[in-house]
Each structure stands twice: as structure tokens, then as C-alpha cells.
Amino acid sequence: MENNKILYTSFTNIALKVAMSKGMTLLKAKEIVVQKFERHPFEKMIISLIDDKKIIKKDVNILLNECISVCEDFGPDRDYVTLLIVLKRIDKIKATKKGTDTVSSRILLTFKNQIEIINKQIESPPLFNVLLEGRSAFEWTTMFGIYPFIPKHKASKNKPVLLMPPYLGNDLSTTFVRKYLNSVGFKTYKWELGVNMINSKYLPKLIERLDEIFEKHQEKVNLVGWSGGGIFAKIIANRYPDKVAQLITIGSPVWGVKNMNTPLVRMLEFLRGKKIRERNDKFIKELEEIPDVPITCIYTKTDGLLPWKHCMEAETLRNDIKNIEVFGSHCGMGANASVLLTVANSLNTNITGKKPKGITTKIESLFFPKFWEQKGVSKFTNLFFN
């Protein structure tokens, strides 16, 4: 929260100055800025930050440089897109002063260009993570013994879920995820398109598959995509939010694919015979957009194939966007108990609006990095006492 406070203190003053450049009073500018942060999870904090008048007298260019410096210090982050969206919303407001529209447009363009430069600096997974991918063989083989002991929280009966496999994977890759979701009450569907080669030509058939399931159930379909499968799931969610209930990605690069540094991209380029940058621009552009459906992105910081920051969506944009970290390898995520639990719990929470409760759920938290990030022994006592 402290990092967010530093960033948003800097940014909200730019937003105020940009709004005021359109002829608004400080009071009106504050009202507008709060409106443009609609559905933001830090709304209360932002309201308190924009009540400070001290820095409003500073030149907007000075404020812009200060904010960019803060972003550079924090490094690459998908959440910067939230700030860009807010600036775009303010830029669209009609100015009451002649010639002042150029100020907001210039600030928006400068900020956008600088953020793109910062976000290109995400490094490829370190060699240590690449070598750790070997443990995926252990994860897959041990899952056969572990599976019967994974807790099963009953979910909404027969809610449709369409699963999409990873790059170079097929429907066998999602076997454990589908089996687990079926066991707790969901109705799962395979993608039935053979091996996933991440080709935009799959989209028409996937859309047909979505339509079939939608018509059969007469309700929106939940999409779950692992790695390259998540790319297709996100694009479909962007195109058809009226037919998609929610989106869950598992170790999927959901943004910045064009400039992504990874051994997987080099292998993909070798097999396809062309550079990622030469691929379908429309396909890549669609992937950058954020669907207006609930989103859960599951990722692991020890991913050896993809930079984990590319697998996180802009959690600060809306309350219904969540990033959840798990322990494990990239190739083993289809046989990871924490992934299975997260997928099922996220699906059910977004459908019912209720999170799973009880002592079993608390014990499950032991297997997630978020639990171990807590300080002190209180994290253990809180398992049993509030």
C-alpha cells in the first residue's frame, strides 16, 4: 500500500492539473478525477490524496516528470495502464477554454510513451528458473497420488467452463483441471482443436465452440486458459463479454507479448519461422485490451518460461480483477493442487459472490505465497482465531 500511496500521490496531482487545464476549478477537477477512478479498489485512499492543495501550484510538466521518475524507480508494472486509462478519460472531457485540449493530449502522449519504455524492461526468466522447470515431471507424477486428498468445495451446479490448453499442449494437458472442476459441480468442456500452436486461425472455431456451449446452457460461459490458451481466452472475452461470465488465466502472458523476453518466444519464432513482432498486429492489440468481465490471473514467480509480470493483469483497474500467486513451475501448473483450488474457488466466488469459508480453507492458505509473506507468528494463530 505504501508504494501505491507514493505513486498515486504523484499521479493524482497530474490528473488534477490536466483537468484544471481544461478550465475547471480545483473543486470541479477533484470531482472529475474521483469519477474517472470509478470501480477502483483504492478509491478511498485516492479521495484522501487529492484533498492536498500544496502541490497544485506546481507546473504540470514538473509533476509529470516527478511521476515518471516514481514509475522508473518502481520498474515495469501492468498497473500503470490504470493511470493511462484515467488520463484518457480526462482527455476526452471537452475544454471550456480554447486551445487547452492540447495540454491534456500532450501529457497523455508523453506519459504513454514513457510507460511503454519502462514496461519494455521486463527481463527474461533467470537461468535458475529455467532449470527449475525440470520439477514439472515430479509435479505431474505426484499429482496422481495427491489428487484424492485435495479438498473439494462444492460449487454452483453445472455452470459451463471451457478450458484451453497451453502452447504445444492439447486437451490431455487440462485433464486434472477438468477432472477437479467436474468433481466440485462444474460442467467442463474441452477445446477439441488438437495441439495449441497459438495461431489466430483457431479463433473462428473457438468462437463457434463458445456459441454452442452458450446456446446449450442458455447462460454465459466461464473461460479458463493455461499459458497460450489464456491468450485465446482473453481475446474471446474481449470480443464477446455478453457470452463470457468470467476469465481465468493460468501462467498466461496477458499483456506486452510483442516485446516479451523469454526462451519460449525464441522457440515459438523458430517453429513458426517468423518474429513475434511480425505476427498478426490485430491479434496482439486485442490481447492488450482488458475485458469487462471478472478476471483472475494465476502466476508463479519461479516461472521458467515466461516473465511472471506478463502474467498479471491490472489489478488496480477494477475490484473484479485479481492476481493470485502460487508455488510451482510453468509446465507443472496443470498438475498443481494450488492451481486447481484457485481455479475452482475463483470461479465459484465470482458466480456466487461468496468466498469459501471454514478451517479447511484456512489450512489451504498455507500452500500459497501470500500466507508466507505475512510477518510474525500471528499468521499461524490467525488460522484458528480471528
PDB file of N, CA and C in Angstrom, residues 19 24 39 46 91 98 125 135 152 180 206 223 226 265 267 304 339 367:
ATOM      1  N   ALA A  19      -7.049  18.236 -15.554  1.00  0.00           N
ATOM      2  CA  ALA A  19      -8.462  18.623 -15.510  1.00  0.00           C
ATOM      3  C   ALA A  19      -8.614  20.142 -15.405  1.00  0.00           C
ATOM      4  N   MET A  24     -11.437  23.969 -15.532  1.00  0.00           N
ATOM      5  CA  MET A  24     -12.191  23.624 -14.320  1.00  0.00           C
ATOM      6  C   MET A  24     -11.603  24.305 -13.088  1.00  0.00           C
ATOM      7  N   ARG A  39     -14.797   2.367  -9.985  1.00  0.00           N
ATOM      8  CA  ARG A  39     -14.544   0.933  -9.766  1.00  0.00           C
ATOM      9  C   ARG A  39     -13.100   0.654  -9.353  1.00  0.00           C
ATOM     10  N   ILE A  46      -7.475   7.386  -2.681  1.00  0.00           N
ATOM     11  CA  ILE A  46      -7.301   8.410  -3.712  1.00  0.00           C
ATOM     12  C   ILE A  46      -8.037   9.689  -3.338  1.00  0.00           C
ATOM     13  N   ASP A  91      -8.896  13.311 -20.720  1.00  0.00           N
ATOM     14  CA  ASP A  91      -8.584  13.940 -22.009  1.00  0.00           C
ATOM     15  C   ASP A  91      -9.829  14.076 -22.893  1.00  0.00           C
ATOM     16  N   LYS A  98     -10.400  27.761 -24.844  1.00  0.00           N
ATOM     17  CA  LYS A  98      -9.892  27.463 -26.177  1.00  0.00           C
ATOM     18  C   LYS A  98      -8.404  27.109 -26.128  1.00  0.00           C
ATOM     19  N   PRO A 125      13.073 -14.830 -17.865  1.00  0.00           N
ATOM     20  CA  PRO A 125      13.265 -15.611 -16.634  1.00  0.00           C
ATOM     21  C   PRO A 125      14.726 -16.000 -16.460  1.00  0.00           C
ATOM     22  N   ARG A 135      11.312 -29.736 -12.499  1.00  0.00           N
ATOM     23  CA  ARG A 135      10.478 -30.301 -11.429  1.00  0.00           C
ATOM     24  C   ARG A 135       9.056 -30.579 -11.888  1.00  0.00           C
ATOM     25  N   LYS A 152     -12.418 -30.502  -1.704  1.00  0.00           N
ATOM     26  CA  LYS A 152     -13.387 -30.194  -2.763  1.00  0.00           C
ATOM     27  C   LYS A 152     -14.546 -29.383  -2.182  1.00  0.00           C
ATOM     28  N   TYR A 180     -11.034 -32.067 -11.743  1.00  0.00           N
ATOM     29  CA  TYR A 180     -11.296 -31.451 -10.442  1.00  0.00           C
ATOM     30  C   TYR A 180     -12.544 -30.563 -10.501  1.00  0.00           C
ATOM     31  N   LEU A 206     -13.028 -21.572 -32.112  1.00  0.00           N
ATOM     32  CA  LEU A 206     -13.242 -21.391 -30.678  1.00  0.00           C
ATOM     33  C   LEU A 206     -14.508 -20.592 -30.416  1.00  0.00           C
ATOM     34  N   LEU A 223     -14.448 -18.992 -18.947  1.00  0.00           N
ATOM     35  CA  LEU A 223     -13.280 -19.365 -19.746  1.00  0.00           C
ATOM     36  C   LEU A 223     -12.056 -19.559 -18.849  1.00  0.00           C
ATOM     37  N   TRP A 226      -4.771 -21.946 -19.953  1.00  0.00           N
ATOM     38  CA  TRP A 226      -3.430 -22.123 -19.375  1.00  0.00           C
ATOM     39  C   TRP A 226      -2.397 -21.673 -20.402  1.00  0.00           C
ATOM     40  N   VAL A 265       9.492 -17.611 -26.431  1.00  0.00           N
ATOM     41  CA  VAL A 265       9.275 -16.813 -27.636  1.00  0.00           C
ATOM     42  C   VAL A 265      10.273 -17.215 -28.718  1.00  0.00           C
ATOM     43  N   MET A 267      11.692 -20.094 -29.099  1.00  0.00           N
ATOM     44  CA  MET A 267      11.297 -21.406 -29.619  1.00  0.00           C
ATOM     45  C   MET A 267      10.090 -21.254 -30.554  1.00  0.00           C
ATOM     46  N   GLY A 304       9.742 -20.555 -15.376  1.00  0.00           N
ATOM     47  CA  GLY A 304      10.984 -20.633 -16.137  1.00  0.00           C
ATOM     48  C   GLY A 304      10.820 -20.366 -17.619  1.00  0.00           C
ATOM     49  N   VAL A 339      -3.206 -24.550  -7.930  1.00  0.00           N
ATOM     50  CA  VAL A 339      -3.860 -24.027  -9.136  1.00  0.00           C
ATOM     51  C   VAL A 339      -5.286 -24.556  -9.227  1.00  0.00           C
ATOM     52  N   PHE A 367      -0.453 -23.162   1.594  1.00  0.00           N
ATOM     53  CA  PHE A 367       0.213 -23.584   0.363  1.00  0.00           C
ATOM     54  C   PHE A 367       0.309 -22.465  -0.671  1.00  0.00           C
TER      55      PHE A 367
END
